[in-house]
Amino acid sequence: MTHADESEEELVSQLVYSSAATEPFDEAQLIELLRLARRKNARLGVTGMLLYHAGTFVQMLEGDEEVVESLFARIEEDPRHDETRVLLRRSDVPRTFGEWTMGFVQATREMIATIDGLNDFLRARAGVSDEDLSSASSQDDGDRALKILEQFRAGRWRREIQGDRG
């Protein structure tokens, strides 16, 4: 997006979710997942960010609401994902990750220790019951996840990000 485009900022729907991998993903599997997601997202006008650590995914999808919801429905049905939880849904908000069809971070233990809120967030996501999801804490999780993903976008850990430019 150029400075001239900022006055006509595109408003999109955003969905942030977490899930547990049914089997840990190795590097080759993550690369293939990203390759396919980036190609599909470019075609559909979807952008976002994916964080992966020790079998946990946190992802933001953003774009047209119907497209985002359809993609998320497919993720929920994907046998590689379990314990899928919506952390945040927002509509009519400016695109956050417009430069990436899917930015990606494979977080290391050392990185997690330095990212405000990430260690607590990942620890808190383990073993969350369905009853807890309807509580106010689920909104806190959504806000925290959004802030964490935005911190990656802002570049504090830019060297750790494997992004593409659409």
mmCIF file with all atom_site columns, C-alpha atoms in Angstrom:
data_model
loop_
_atom_site.group_PDB
_atom_site.id
_atom_site.type_symbol
_atom_site.label_atom_id
_atom_site.label_alt_id
_atom_site.label_comp_id
_atom_site.label_asym_id
_atom_site.label_entity_id
_atom_site.label_seq_id
_atom_site.pdbx_PDB_ins_code
_atom_site.Cartn_x
_atom_site.Cartn_y
_atom_site.Cartn_z
_atom_site.occupancy
_atom_site.B_iso_or_equiv
_atom_site.pdbx_formal_charge
_atom_site.auth_seq_id
_atom_site.auth_comp_id
_atom_site.auth_asym_id
_atom_site.auth_atom_id
_atom_site.pdbx_PDB_model_num
ATOM 1   C CA . MET A 1 1   ? 0.000   0.000   0.000  1.00 0.00 ? 1   MET A CA 1
ATOM 2   C CA . THR A 1 2   ? 1.393   3.406   -0.918 1.00 0.00 ? 2   THR A CA 1
ATOM 3   C CA . HIS A 1 3   ? 0.877   6.624   1.013  1.00 0.00 ? 3   HIS A CA 1
ATOM 4   C CA . ALA A 1 4   ? -1.609  7.760   -1.643 1.00 0.00 ? 4   ALA A CA 1
ATOM 5   C CA . ASP A 1 5   ? -3.679  4.630   -1.025 1.00 0.00 ? 5   ASP A CA 1
ATOM 6   C CA . GLU A 1 6   ? -3.934  5.181   2.737  1.00 0.00 ? 6   GLU A CA 1
ATOM 7   C CA . SER A 1 7   ? -6.865  7.603   2.414  1.00 0.00 ? 7   SER A CA 1
ATOM 8   C CA . GLU A 1 8   ? -8.821  4.862   0.645  1.00 0.00 ? 8   GLU A CA 1
ATOM 9   C CA . GLU A 1 9   ? -7.820  2.082   3.033  1.00 0.00 ? 9   GLU A CA 1
ATOM 10  C CA . GLU A 1 10  ? -9.537  -1.212  2.306  1.00 0.00 ? 10  GLU A CA 1
ATOM 11  C CA . LEU A 1 11  ? -11.726 -2.499  5.123  1.00 0.00 ? 11  LEU A CA 1
ATOM 12  C CA . VAL A 1 12  ? -11.759 -6.258  5.653  1.00 0.00 ? 12  VAL A CA 1
ATOM 13  C CA . SER A 1 13  ? -12.880 -8.955  8.041  1.00 0.00 ? 13  SER A CA 1
ATOM 14  C CA . GLN A 1 14  ? -10.280 -10.528 10.299 1.00 0.00 ? 14  GLN A CA 1
ATOM 15  C CA . LEU A 1 15  ? -10.346 -13.878 12.040 1.00 0.00 ? 15  LEU A CA 1
ATOM 16  C CA . VAL A 1 16  ? -7.681  -14.990 14.521 1.00 0.00 ? 16  VAL A CA 1
ATOM 17  C CA . TYR A 1 17  ? -7.674  -18.603 15.672 1.00 0.00 ? 17  TYR A CA 1
ATOM 18  C CA . SER A 1 18  ? -5.471  -21.076 17.467 1.00 0.00 ? 18  SER A CA 1
ATOM 19  C CA . SER A 1 19  ? -5.265  -24.804 16.926 1.00 0.00 ? 19  SER A CA 1
ATOM 20  C CA . ALA A 1 20  ? -3.188  -27.778 17.946 1.00 0.00 ? 20  ALA A CA 1
ATOM 21  C CA . ALA A 1 21  ? -1.491  -29.881 15.293 1.00 0.00 ? 21  ALA A CA 1
ATOM 22  C CA . THR A 1 22  ? -2.583  -33.514 15.558 1.00 0.00 ? 22  THR A CA 1
ATOM 23  C CA . GLU A 1 23  ? 1.031   -34.413 14.678 1.00 0.00 ? 23  GLU A CA 1
ATOM 24  C CA . PRO A 1 24  ? 4.000   -32.031 14.911 1.00 0.00 ? 24  PRO A CA 1
ATOM 25  C CA . PHE A 1 25  ? 4.862   -30.362 11.593 1.00 0.00 ? 25  PHE A CA 1
ATOM 26  C CA . ASP A 1 26  ? 8.434   -30.672 10.386 1.00 0.00 ? 26  ASP A CA 1
ATOM 27  C CA . GLU A 1 27  ? 10.098  -27.965 8.309  1.00 0.00 ? 27  GLU A CA 1
ATOM 28  C CA . ALA A 1 28  ? 9.209   -29.582 4.968  1.00 0.00 ? 28  ALA A CA 1
ATOM 29  C CA . GLN A 1 29  ? 5.535   -29.837 5.953  1.00 0.00 ? 29  GLN A CA 1
ATOM 30  C CA . LEU A 1 30  ? 5.462   -26.202 7.064  1.00 0.00 ? 30  LEU A CA 1
ATOM 31  C CA . ILE A 1 31  ? 7.078   -25.063 3.810  1.00 0.00 ? 31  ILE A CA 1
ATOM 32  C CA . GLU A 1 32  ? 4.521   -26.998 1.775  1.00 0.00 ? 32  GLU A CA 1
ATOM 33  C CA . LEU A 1 33  ? 1.630   -25.673 3.891  1.00 0.00 ? 33  LEU A CA 1
ATOM 34  C CA . LEU A 1 34  ? 2.867   -22.115 3.324  1.00 0.00 ? 34  LEU A CA 1
ATOM 35  C CA . ARG A 1 35  ? 3.406   -22.628 -0.404 1.00 0.00 ? 35  ARG A CA 1
ATOM 36  C CA . LEU A 1 36  ? -0.155  -23.834 -0.892 1.00 0.00 ? 36  LEU A CA 1
ATOM 37  C CA . ALA A 1 37  ? -1.671  -21.217 1.437  1.00 0.00 ? 37  ALA A CA 1
ATOM 38  C CA . ARG A 1 38  ? 0.162   -18.340 -0.226 1.00 0.00 ? 38  ARG A CA 1
ATOM 39  C CA . ARG A 1 39  ? -0.901  -19.399 -3.702 1.00 0.00 ? 39  ARG A CA 1
ATOM 40  C CA . LYS A 1 40  ? -4.531  -19.845 -2.647 1.00 0.00 ? 40  LYS A CA 1
ATOM 41  C CA . ASN A 1 41  ? -4.600  -16.643 -0.583 1.00 0.00 ? 41  ASN A CA 1
ATOM 42  C CA . ALA A 1 42  ? -3.183  -14.587 -3.468 1.00 0.00 ? 42  ALA A CA 1
ATOM 43  C CA . ARG A 1 43  ? -5.961  -15.890 -5.706 1.00 0.00 ? 43  ARG A CA 1
ATOM 44  C CA . LEU A 1 44  ? -8.643  -15.119 -3.089 1.00 0.00 ? 44  LEU A CA 1
ATOM 45  C CA . GLY A 1 45  ? -7.362  -11.730 -1.913 1.00 0.00 ? 45  GLY A CA 1
ATOM 46  C CA . VAL A 1 46  ? -6.590  -13.040 1.582  1.00 0.00 ? 46  VAL A CA 1
ATOM 47  C CA . THR A 1 47  ? -3.626  -11.880 3.645  1.00 0.00 ? 47  THR A CA 1
ATOM 48  C CA . GLY A 1 48  ? -2.450  -12.813 7.104  1.00 0.00 ? 48  GLY A CA 1
ATOM 49  C CA . MET A 1 49  ? 0.131   -14.132 9.484  1.00 0.00 ? 49  MET A CA 1
ATOM 50  C CA . LEU A 1 50  ? 0.829   -17.616 10.833 1.00 0.00 ? 50  LEU A CA 1
ATOM 51  C CA . LEU A 1 51  ? 2.788   -18.366 13.987 1.00 0.00 ? 51  LEU A CA 1
ATOM 52  C CA . TYR A 1 52  ? 3.802   -21.952 14.769 1.00 0.00 ? 52  TYR A CA 1
ATOM 53  C CA . HIS A 1 53  ? 5.493   -23.298 17.875 1.00 0.00 ? 53  HIS A CA 1
ATOM 54  C CA . ALA A 1 54  ? 5.674   -26.832 19.272 1.00 0.00 ? 54  ALA A CA 1
ATOM 55  C CA . GLY A 1 55  ? 2.469   -28.016 17.647 1.00 0.00 ? 55  GLY A CA 1
ATOM 56  C CA . THR A 1 56  ? 0.442   -24.848 18.244 1.00 0.00 ? 56  THR A CA 1
ATOM 57  C CA . PHE A 1 57  ? -0.782  -22.596 15.440 1.00 0.00 ? 57  PHE A CA 1
ATOM 58  C CA . VAL A 1 58  ? -1.964  -19.012 15.871 1.00 0.00 ? 58  VAL A CA 1
ATOM 59  C CA . GLN A 1 59  ? -3.146  -17.469 12.631 1.00 0.00 ? 59  GLN A CA 1
ATOM 60  C CA . MET A 1 60  ? -4.868  -14.351 11.375 1.00 0.00 ? 60  MET A CA 1
ATOM 61  C CA . LEU A 1 61  ? -6.800  -14.482 8.126  1.00 0.00 ? 61  LEU A CA 1
ATOM 62  C CA . GLU A 1 62  ? -8.052  -11.221 6.636  1.00 0.00 ? 62  GLU A CA 1
ATOM 63  C CA . GLY A 1 63  ? -10.076 -10.410 3.554  1.00 0.00 ? 63  GLY A CA 1
ATOM 64  C CA . ASP A 1 64  ? -13.649 -10.620 2.343  1.00 0.00 ? 64  ASP A CA 1
ATOM 65  C CA . GLU A 1 65  ? -15.805 -11.990 5.178  1.00 0.00 ? 65  GLU A CA 1
ATOM 66  C CA . GLU A 1 66  ? -17.320 -14.868 3.177  1.00 0.00 ? 66  GLU A CA 1
ATOM 67  C CA . VAL A 1 67  ? -13.907 -15.913 1.868  1.00 0.00 ? 67  VAL A CA 1
ATOM 68  C CA . VAL A 1 68  ? -12.291 -15.765 5.325  1.00 0.00 ? 68  VAL A CA 1
ATOM 69  C CA . GLU A 1 69  ? -15.118 -17.757 6.917  1.00 0.00 ? 69  GLU A CA 1
ATOM 70  C CA . SER A 1 70  ? -14.970 -20.353 4.130  1.00 0.00 ? 70  SER A CA 1
ATOM 71  C CA . LEU A 1 71  ? -11.208 -20.771 4.561  1.00 0.00 ? 71  LEU A CA 1
ATOM 72  C CA . PHE A 1 72  ? -11.594 -21.100 8.310  1.00 0.00 ? 72  PHE A CA 1
ATOM 73  C CA . ALA A 1 73  ? -14.333 -23.738 7.879  1.00 0.00 ? 73  ALA A CA 1
ATOM 74  C CA . ARG A 1 74  ? -11.891 -25.775 5.778  1.00 0.00 ? 74  ARG A CA 1
ATOM 75  C CA . ILE A 1 75  ? -9.190  -25.397 8.434  1.00 0.00 ? 75  ILE A CA 1
ATOM 76  C CA . GLU A 1 76  ? -11.620 -26.631 11.095 1.00 0.00 ? 76  GLU A CA 1
ATOM 77  C CA . GLU A 1 77  ? -12.303 -29.731 8.985  1.00 0.00 ? 77  GLU A CA 1
ATOM 78  C CA . ASP A 1 78  ? -8.621  -30.350 8.242  1.00 0.00 ? 78  ASP A CA 1
ATOM 79  C CA . PRO A 1 79  ? -7.568  -33.536 10.097 1.00 0.00 ? 79  PRO A CA 1
ATOM 80  C CA . ARG A 1 80  ? -4.151  -31.984 10.797 1.00 0.00 ? 80  ARG A CA 1
ATOM 81  C CA . HIS A 1 81  ? -5.797  -29.471 13.191 1.00 0.00 ? 81  HIS A CA 1
ATOM 82  C CA . ASP A 1 82  ? -7.429  -30.183 16.548 1.00 0.00 ? 82  ASP A CA 1
ATOM 83  C CA . GLU A 1 83  ? -8.821  -27.965 19.307 1.00 0.00 ? 83  GLU A CA 1
ATOM 84  C CA . THR A 1 84  ? -9.474  -25.141 16.845 1.00 0.00 ? 84  THR A CA 1
ATOM 85  C CA . ARG A 1 85  ? -10.597 -22.002 18.689 1.00 0.00 ? 85  ARG A CA 1
ATOM 86  C CA . VAL A 1 86  ? -11.685 -18.642 17.306 1.00 0.00 ? 86  VAL A CA 1
ATOM 87  C CA . LEU A 1 87  ? -9.887  -16.005 19.343 1.00 0.00 ? 87  LEU A CA 1
ATOM 88  C CA . LEU A 1 88  ? -11.100 -12.890 17.554 1.00 0.00 ? 88  LEU A CA 1
ATOM 89  C CA . ARG A 1 89  ? -13.512 -11.920 14.763 1.00 0.00 ? 89  ARG A CA 1
ATOM 90  C CA . ARG A 1 90  ? -13.668 -8.347  13.506 1.00 0.00 ? 90  ARG A CA 1
ATOM 91  C CA . SER A 1 91  ? -15.355 -6.724  10.533 1.00 0.00 ? 91  SER A CA 1
ATOM 92  C CA . ASP A 1 92  ? -14.767 -3.479  8.691  1.00 0.00 ? 92  ASP A CA 1
ATOM 93  C CA . VAL A 1 93  ? -11.220 -2.982  9.946  1.00 0.00 ? 93  VAL A CA 1
ATOM 94  C CA . PRO A 1 94  ? -8.127  -1.887  7.985  1.00 0.00 ? 94  PRO A CA 1
ATOM 95  C CA . ARG A 1 95  ? -6.015  -4.707  6.576  1.00 0.00 ? 95  ARG A CA 1
ATOM 96  C CA . THR A 1 96  ? -3.098  -5.425  8.943  1.00 0.00 ? 96  THR A CA 1
ATOM 97  C CA . PHE A 1 97  ? -0.958  -7.788  6.835  1.00 0.00 ? 97  PHE A CA 1
ATOM 98  C CA . GLY A 1 98  ? -1.594  -6.413  3.356  1.00 0.00 ? 98  GLY A CA 1
ATOM 99  C CA . GLU A 1 99  ? 1.975   -7.008  2.248  1.00 0.00 ? 99  GLU A CA 1
ATOM 100 C CA . TRP A 1 100 ? 1.831   -10.772 2.894  1.00 0.00 ? 100 TRP A CA 1
ATOM 101 C CA . THR A 1 101 ? -0.375  -13.471 1.437  1.00 0.00 ? 101 THR A CA 1
ATOM 102 C CA . MET A 1 102 ? 0.837   -15.338 4.531  1.00 0.00 ? 102 MET A CA 1
ATOM 103 C CA . GLY A 1 103 ? 3.654   -14.106 6.749  1.00 0.00 ? 103 GLY A CA 1
ATOM 104 C CA . PHE A 1 104 ? 5.124   -16.892 8.854  1.00 0.00 ? 104 PHE A CA 1
ATOM 105 C CA . VAL A 1 105 ? 7.098   -17.296 12.045 1.00 0.00 ? 105 VAL A CA 1
ATOM 106 C CA . GLN A 1 106 ? 8.297   -20.588 13.448 1.00 0.00 ? 106 GLN A CA 1
ATOM 107 C CA . ALA A 1 107 ? 8.884   -19.368 16.974 1.00 0.00 ? 107 ALA A CA 1
ATOM 108 C CA . THR A 1 108 ? 11.819  -20.699 18.950 1.00 0.00 ? 108 THR A CA 1
ATOM 109 C CA . ARG A 1 109 ? 11.849  -21.150 22.717 1.00 0.00 ? 109 ARG A CA 1
ATOM 110 C CA . GLU A 1 110 ? 14.288  -18.229 22.976 1.00 0.00 ? 110 GLU A CA 1
ATOM 111 C CA . MET A 1 111 ? 12.058  -15.979 20.885 1.00 0.00 ? 111 MET A CA 1
ATOM 112 C CA . ILE A 1 112 ? 8.993   -16.860 22.936 1.00 0.00 ? 112 ILE A CA 1
ATOM 113 C CA . ALA A 1 113 ? 10.790  -15.807 26.095 1.00 0.00 ? 113 ALA A CA 1
ATOM 114 C CA . THR A 1 114 ? 11.343  -12.309 24.641 1.00 0.00 ? 114 THR A CA 1
ATOM 115 C CA . ILE A 1 115 ? 7.892   -11.628 23.186 1.00 0.00 ? 115 ILE A CA 1
ATOM 116 C CA . ASP A 1 116 ? 5.587   -9.824  25.576 1.00 0.00 ? 116 ASP A CA 1
ATOM 117 C CA . GLY A 1 117 ? 2.627   -12.066 26.313 1.00 0.00 ? 117 GLY A CA 1
ATOM 118 C CA . LEU A 1 118 ? 3.462   -14.932 23.944 1.00 0.00 ? 118 LEU A CA 1
ATOM 119 C CA . ASN A 1 119 ? 4.710   -17.440 26.502 1.00 0.00 ? 119 ASN A CA 1
ATOM 120 C CA . ASP A 1 120 ? 1.695   -16.827 28.748 1.00 0.00 ? 120 ASP A CA 1
ATOM 121 C CA . PHE A 1 121 ? -0.657  -16.977 25.770 1.00 0.00 ? 121 PHE A CA 1
ATOM 122 C CA . LEU A 1 122 ? 0.664   -20.323 24.509 1.00 0.00 ? 122 LEU A CA 1
ATOM 123 C CA . ARG A 1 123 ? 0.701   -21.793 28.012 1.00 0.00 ? 123 ARG A CA 1
ATOM 124 C CA . ALA A 1 124 ? -2.872  -20.592 28.656 1.00 0.00 ? 124 ALA A CA 1
ATOM 125 C CA . ARG A 1 125 ? -4.148  -22.127 25.384 1.00 0.00 ? 125 ARG A CA 1
ATOM 126 C CA . ALA A 1 126 ? -3.155  -25.624 26.499 1.00 0.00 ? 126 ALA A CA 1
ATOM 127 C CA . GLY A 1 127 ? -6.079  -27.436 28.048 1.00 0.00 ? 127 GLY A CA 1
ATOM 128 C CA . VAL A 1 128 ? -8.692  -24.685 27.672 1.00 0.00 ? 128 VAL A CA 1
ATOM 129 C CA . SER A 1 129 ? -12.172 -26.117 28.090 1.00 0.00 ? 129 SER A CA 1
ATOM 130 C CA . ASP A 1 130 ? -15.174 -25.244 25.921 1.00 0.00 ? 130 ASP A CA 1
ATOM 131 C CA . GLU A 1 131 ? -16.784 -23.529 28.927 1.00 0.00 ? 131 GLU A CA 1
ATOM 132 C CA . ASP A 1 132 ? -13.789 -21.231 29.262 1.00 0.00 ? 132 ASP A CA 1
ATOM 133 C CA . LEU A 1 133 ? -14.168 -20.174 25.641 1.00 0.00 ? 133 LEU A CA 1
ATOM 134 C CA . SER A 1 134 ? -17.454 -18.436 26.357 1.00 0.00 ? 134 SER A CA 1
ATOM 135 C CA . SER A 1 135 ? -15.955 -16.427 29.203 1.00 0.00 ? 135 SER A CA 1
ATOM 136 C CA . ALA A 1 136 ? -14.463 -12.959 29.031 1.00 0.00 ? 136 ALA A CA 1
ATOM 137 C CA . SER A 1 137 ? -11.000 -14.534 28.984 1.00 0.00 ? 137 SER A CA 1
ATOM 138 C CA . SER A 1 138 ? -11.565 -15.651 25.394 1.00 0.00 ? 138 SER A CA 1
ATOM 139 C CA . GLN A 1 139 ? -11.831 -11.975 24.360 1.00 0.00 ? 139 GLN A CA 1
ATOM 140 C CA . ASP A 1 140 ? -8.613  -11.322 26.270 1.00 0.00 ? 140 ASP A CA 1
ATOM 141 C CA . ASP A 1 141 ? -7.006  -14.192 24.314 1.00 0.00 ? 141 ASP A CA 1
ATOM 142 C CA . GLY A 1 142 ? -8.147  -12.622 21.048 1.00 0.00 ? 142 GLY A CA 1
ATOM 143 C CA . ASP A 1 143 ? -6.787  -9.218  21.967 1.00 0.00 ? 143 ASP A CA 1
ATOM 144 C CA . ARG A 1 144 ? -3.506  -10.740 23.155 1.00 0.00 ? 144 ARG A CA 1
ATOM 145 C CA . ALA A 1 145 ? -3.138  -12.860 19.991 1.00 0.00 ? 145 ALA A CA 1
ATOM 146 C CA . LEU A 1 146 ? -3.782  -9.825  17.802 1.00 0.00 ? 146 LEU A CA 1
ATOM 147 C CA . LYS A 1 147 ? -1.152  -7.776  19.650 1.00 0.00 ? 147 LYS A CA 1
ATOM 148 C CA . ILE A 1 148 ? 1.397   -10.590 19.356 1.00 0.00 ? 148 ILE A CA 1
ATOM 149 C CA . LEU A 1 149 ? 0.834   -10.977 15.603 1.00 0.00 ? 149 LEU A CA 1
ATOM 150 C CA . GLU A 1 150 ? 1.005   -7.214  15.126 1.00 0.00 ? 150 GLU A CA 1
ATOM 151 C CA . GLN A 1 151 ? 4.331   -7.121  17.022 1.00 0.00 ? 151 GLN A CA 1
ATOM 152 C CA . PHE A 1 152 ? 5.768   -9.544  14.470 1.00 0.00 ? 152 PHE A CA 1
ATOM 153 C CA . ARG A 1 153 ? 4.437   -7.391  11.632 1.00 0.00 ? 153 ARG A CA 1
ATOM 154 C CA . ALA A 1 154 ? 5.972   -4.267  13.171 1.00 0.00 ? 154 ALA A CA 1
ATOM 155 C CA . GLY A 1 155 ? 9.399   -5.805  12.732 1.00 0.00 ? 155 GLY A CA 1
ATOM 156 C CA . ARG A 1 156 ? 10.695  -6.411  16.232 1.00 0.00 ? 156 ARG A CA 1
ATOM 157 C CA . TRP A 1 157 ? 11.438  -9.971  15.142 1.00 0.00 ? 157 TRP A CA 1
ATOM 158 C CA . ARG A 1 158 ? 11.542  -9.262  11.397 1.00 0.00 ? 158 ARG A CA 1
ATOM 159 C CA . ARG A 1 159 ? 14.598  -11.458 10.818 1.00 0.00 ? 159 ARG A CA 1
ATOM 160 C CA . GLU A 1 160 ? 12.595  -14.425 12.134 1.00 0.00 ? 160 GLU A CA 1
ATOM 161 C CA . ILE A 1 161 ? 9.733   -13.865 9.672  1.00 0.00 ? 161 ILE A CA 1
ATOM 162 C CA . GLN A 1 162 ? 9.507   -15.692 6.404  1.00 0.00 ? 162 GLN A CA 1
ATOM 163 C CA . GLY A 1 163 ? 7.084   -13.485 4.510  1.00 0.00 ? 163 GLY A CA 1
ATOM 164 C CA . ASP A 1 164 ? 6.318   -12.935 0.913  1.00 0.00 ? 164 ASP A CA 1
ATOM 165 C CA . ARG A 1 165 ? 5.181   -9.844  -0.820 1.00 0.00 ? 165 ARG A CA 1
ATOM 166 C CA . GLY A 1 166 ? 1.949   -11.220 -2.217 1.00 0.00 ? 166 GLY A CA 1
#
